[in-house]
Amino acid sequence: MSSERYSKMWSVPFRIGAYDFFIPFNFDQSLKATFDALSPAPTEHVLDVGCGSGRALLHARDWLRRGGRLTGIDIAEGGLAFAKRRAASLGVDARVSLVQGDMRELSTVLDGSFDAAMVHFAIYTLSSEADRRLTIEEIARVLRPGGRLSITVPSEGYRARPLIEDARAWERRRDDISTPTRLFRQWVLYSIMEVATRRHVESKLDLDVFHRYTKEELHSHLSGAGFEDVRIEEHHGVESYRAVAVRGG
């Protein structure tokens, strides 16, 4: 998928907050786990590749308030505009930088000083294997030696229906929202999301416009870019692989 098509598809939903309204609870928990896997120290600088509307800031807020720094990069201007407003509303805007750019060209706009990087369901939108490999190589270039990467990608089993069924199960266990809100999310919001996910994500995955990864492929791309100590876990519900790796010296 071209960066121009991605920007056009996502920029308006990001800008108006639709992404946050519709995001399934389990998918948001997957995003949180991708950040948490880095366990960043308060002195560290983390890069969020394909940051979208800056949803990860919600999960990084306490760390940022303790002194952490986060830079988000995305091609979609609307996402960055929303992320800027989000950072201000969370009171962490002084600790956050936002950059418009293509994830295949990170080293042209960023220096190589990041302590860690996270990527959650972003690289899979690139239809070319060469571009997916290039992006991981670019991440390696902007990480310092010993820098850590946490990346989550859809696995071979990713489908809309199991994702939504798992999201509904998560909603039934929640006690932080009212019963009417929970029921609305389970049976109205997620019904809409199942149709939208099947149409705009699953169909593209089936055509390999978006890409489902195998564990072996993900490991190959990471090790080929110079990452070491690659650890990959499979996560059900969202049907994804999450890898944590270290940039070699």
Coordinates of C-alpha atoms in Angstrom, one line a residue:
M1 CA 0.0 0.0 0.0
S2 CA 1.4 3.4 -0.9
S3 CA 2.0 6.0 1.8
E4 CA -0.3 8.4 -0.1
R5 CA -3.2 5.8 0.0
Y6 CA -2.6 5.1 3.7
S7 CA -2.6 8.8 4.5
K8 CA -5.8 9.4 2.6
M9 CA -7.6 6.4 4.2
W10 CA -6.7 7.2 7.8
S11 CA -6.1 10.9 8.1
V12 CA -9.7 12.0 8.5
P13 CA -10.7 9.2 11.0
F14 CA -7.6 10.0 13.0
R15 CA -8.3 13.7 13.0
I16 CA -11.9 13.5 14.2
G17 CA -11.2 10.9 16.9
A18 CA -13.1 8.1 15.2
Y19 CA -10.2 5.7 15.6
D20 CA -10.3 6.1 19.4
F21 CA -14.1 5.7 19.4
F22 CA -14.1 2.4 17.5
I23 CA -10.9 0.7 18.6
P24 CA -11.7 -2.7 20.1
F25 CA -10.7 -3.1 23.7
N26 CA -8.4 -6.1 23.1
F27 CA -6.6 -4.3 20.3
D28 CA -6.0 -1.4 22.6
Q29 CA -4.6 -3.8 25.2
S30 CA -2.3 -5.2 22.5
L31 CA -1.0 -1.7 21.9
K32 CA -0.4 -1.3 25.6
A33 CA 1.4 -4.6 25.8
T34 CA 3.7 -3.5 22.9
F35 CA 4.7 -0.4 24.8
D36 CA 5.0 -2.2 28.1
A37 CA 7.3 -4.8 26.6
L38 CA 10.0 -2.1 26.3
S39 CA 10.0 -1.4 30.1
P40 CA 11.6 2.0 29.3
A41 CA 13.5 3.8 32.0
P42 CA 12.5 7.4 32.8
T43 CA 15.7 8.7 31.2
E44 CA 15.0 6.9 27.8
H45 CA 13.7 8.2 24.5
V46 CA 11.2 5.9 22.7
L47 CA 10.2 6.1 19.0
D48 CA 6.6 5.1 18.1
V49 CA 6.7 4.1 14.4
G50 CA 3.3 4.6 12.7
C51 CA 1.9 6.4 15.8
G52 CA -1.4 7.3 14.2
S53 CA -3.5 9.4 16.5
G54 CA -1.0 8.9 19.4
R55 CA -3.1 6.3 21.2
A56 CA 0.0 4.9 22.8
L57 CA 0.4 8.2 24.8
L58 CA -2.5 7.0 27.0
H59 CA -0.4 4.0 28.0
A60 CA 2.9 5.9 28.2
R61 CA 1.5 8.8 30.2
D62 CA 2.8 7.9 33.6
W63 CA 6.3 7.1 32.2
L64 CA 6.3 10.4 30.4
R65 CA 5.4 12.3 33.5
R66 CA 8.4 10.6 35.3
G67 CA 10.7 12.1 32.6
G68 CA 10.6 9.8 29.6
R69 CA 10.6 11.2 26.1
L70 CA 8.6 9.9 23.1
T71 CA 8.7 10.7 19.4
G72 CA 5.9 9.6 17.2
I73 CA 6.2 9.5 13.4
D74 CA 3.4 8.9 10.9
I75 CA 2.6 9.8 7.3
A76 CA -1.0 10.8 8.1
E77 CA -1.2 14.5 9.0
G78 CA -4.7 14.0 10.6
G79 CA -3.3 11.5 13.1
L80 CA -0.4 13.8 14.1
A81 CA -2.9 16.7 14.6
F82 CA -5.0 14.5 17.0
A83 CA -1.8 13.2 18.7
K84 CA -0.7 16.7 19.4
R85 CA -4.0 17.6 21.0
R86 CA -3.9 14.3 23.0
A87 CA -0.4 15.1 24.3
A88 CA -1.6 18.5 25.5
S89 CA -4.7 17.1 27.1
L90 CA -2.6 14.6 29.0
G91 CA -0.2 17.3 30.1
V92 CA 2.8 15.5 28.5
D93 CA 3.3 17.7 25.4
A94 CA 6.7 18.9 26.6
R95 CA 7.9 15.3 26.6
V96 CA 6.5 14.4 23.1
S97 CA 7.7 15.2 19.6
L98 CA 5.6 14.4 16.5
V99 CA 7.1 14.1 13.1
Q100 CA 5.4 13.6 9.7
G101 CA 7.3 11.1 7.6
D102 CA 7.4 7.8 5.9
M103 CA 8.5 4.8 8.0
R104 CA 10.5 3.6 5.1
E105 CA 12.7 6.7 5.4
L106 CA 13.2 7.1 9.2
S107 CA 16.9 7.8 9.0
T108 CA 16.3 10.8 6.7
V109 CA 14.3 12.7 9.3
L110 CA 15.5 11.2 12.6
D111 CA 18.9 10.7 14.2
G112 CA 20.2 7.4 15.6
S113 CA 19.9 8.2 19.2
F114 CA 16.7 6.3 20.3
D115 CA 16.9 4.0 23.2
A116 CA 13.9 1.9 22.1
A117 CA 11.2 1.7 19.4
M118 CA 7.7 0.3 19.2
V119 CA 5.6 -0.6 16.2
H120 CA 2.0 -1.8 16.6
F121 CA 0.1 -3.0 13.5
A122 CA 1.9 -0.5 11.1
I123 CA 4.5 -2.3 9.0
Y124 CA 1.8 -4.8 7.8
T125 CA 0.2 -2.1 5.7
L126 CA 3.2 -2.2 3.3
S127 CA 2.4 -4.5 0.5
S128 CA 6.0 -5.0 -0.7
E129 CA 8.3 -7.4 1.3
A130 CA 11.2 -5.2 0.2
D131 CA 9.4 -2.2 1.9
R132 CA 8.7 -4.2 5.1
R133 CA 12.3 -5.3 5.3
L134 CA 13.5 -1.8 4.6
T135 CA 11.4 -0.3 7.4
I136 CA 12.8 -2.7 10.0
E137 CA 16.3 -1.8 8.7
E138 CA 15.4 1.9 9.1
I139 CA 14.3 1.3 12.6
A140 CA 17.7 -0.4 13.3
R141 CA 19.5 2.7 11.9
V142 CA 17.8 5.1 14.3
L143 CA 18.3 3.0 17.4
R144 CA 21.5 3.2 19.4
P145 CA 23.5 0.0 19.7
G146 CA 21.7 -2.1 22.3
G147 CA 18.5 -0.3 21.6
R148 CA 15.3 -2.3 22.0
L149 CA 12.4 -2.9 19.5
S150 CA 8.9 -4.1 20.4
I151 CA 6.9 -4.9 17.3
T152 CA 3.4 -6.4 16.9
V153 CA 2.1 -7.7 13.5
P154 CA -0.9 -9.8 12.4
S155 CA -0.3 -13.5 12.3
E156 CA -1.6 -16.0 9.8
G157 CA -4.8 -16.5 11.8
Y158 CA -5.9 -12.9 11.9
R159 CA -9.6 -12.6 11.1
A160 CA -12.3 -10.0 11.9
R161 CA -14.8 -12.3 13.6
P162 CA -12.4 -13.9 16.2
L163 CA -11.0 -10.4 16.9
I164 CA -14.5 -9.0 17.6
E165 CA -15.7 -12.1 19.6
D166 CA -12.6 -11.8 21.8
A167 CA -13.3 -8.0 22.2
R168 CA -16.8 -8.7 23.4
A169 CA -15.5 -11.2 25.9
W170 CA -13.1 -8.5 27.2
E171 CA -16.0 -6.0 27.5
R172 CA -18.1 -8.5 29.6
R173 CA -15.3 -8.6 32.2
R174 CA -14.9 -4.8 32.4
D175 CA -16.0 -2.9 35.6
D176 CA -14.8 0.5 34.6
I177 CA -17.8 1.5 32.5
S178 CA -21.6 1.5 33.0
T179 CA -23.7 -1.5 31.9
P180 CA -25.5 0.4 29.1
T181 CA -22.1 1.6 27.7
R182 CA -20.7 -1.9 27.9
L183 CA -23.8 -3.4 26.1
F184 CA -23.6 -0.7 23.5
R185 CA -20.0 -1.4 22.8
Q186 CA -20.5 -5.2 22.7
W187 CA -23.5 -5.3 20.4
V188 CA -23.7 -2.1 18.4
L189 CA -20.2 -0.7 18.2
Y190 CA -18.5 -4.1 17.7
S191 CA -21.0 -5.2 15.1
I192 CA -20.1 -2.1 13.1
M193 CA -16.4 -2.8 13.7
E194 CA -16.7 -6.4 12.5
V195 CA -18.1 -5.3 9.1
A196 CA -15.5 -2.5 8.8
T197 CA -12.6 -4.7 9.8
R198 CA -13.6 -7.4 7.3
R199 CA -14.0 -4.9 4.5
H200 CA -11.0 -2.6 5.1
V201 CA -8.5 -4.9 6.8
E202 CA -9.3 -8.6 6.3
S203 CA -10.0 -8.2 2.6
K204 CA -6.7 -6.5 2.0
L205 CA -4.9 -9.2 4.1
D206 CA -6.5 -11.8 1.9
L207 CA -5.2 -10.0 -1.2
D208 CA -1.8 -9.5 0.4
V209 CA -2.2 -5.7 0.0
F210 CA -1.8 -5.8 3.8
H211 CA 0.4 -8.7 5.1
R212 CA -0.1 -11.5 7.5
Y213 CA 3.3 -12.6 9.0
T214 CA 4.6 -16.1 9.8
K215 CA 6.8 -16.4 12.9
E216 CA 9.7 -17.5 10.7
E217 CA 9.3 -14.5 8.4
L218 CA 9.2 -12.0 11.3
H219 CA 12.3 -13.5 12.8
S220 CA 14.1 -13.4 9.4
H221 CA 13.3 -9.8 8.8
L222 CA 14.5 -8.8 12.3
S223 CA 17.7 -10.8 12.3
G224 CA 18.4 -9.7 8.7
A225 CA 18.3 -6.1 9.9
G226 CA 20.9 -6.8 12.6
F227 CA 18.6 -7.4 15.6
E228 CA 19.7 -10.0 18.1
D229 CA 18.1 -11.8 21.0
V230 CA 14.8 -12.0 19.1
R231 CA 11.9 -13.3 21.2
I232 CA 8.6 -13.9 19.5
E233 CA 5.3 -14.7 21.3
E234 CA 2.0 -15.5 19.7
H235 CA -1.1 -13.8 21.0
H236 CA -4.6 -15.1 20.4
G237 CA -7.8 -13.0 20.2
V238 CA -6.0 -10.3 18.2
E239 CA -4.1 -13.1 16.4
S240 CA -0.7 -11.5 16.3
Y241 CA 3.0 -12.0 16.9
R242 CA 4.8 -9.7 19.2
A243 CA 8.6 -9.7 19.0
V244 CA 11.1 -8.0 21.3
A245 CA 14.6 -7.7 20.0
V246 CA 17.9 -5.8 20.6
R247 CA 19.9 -3.9 18.0
G248 CA 23.3 -5.5 17.6
G249 CA 26.4 -3.4 18.1

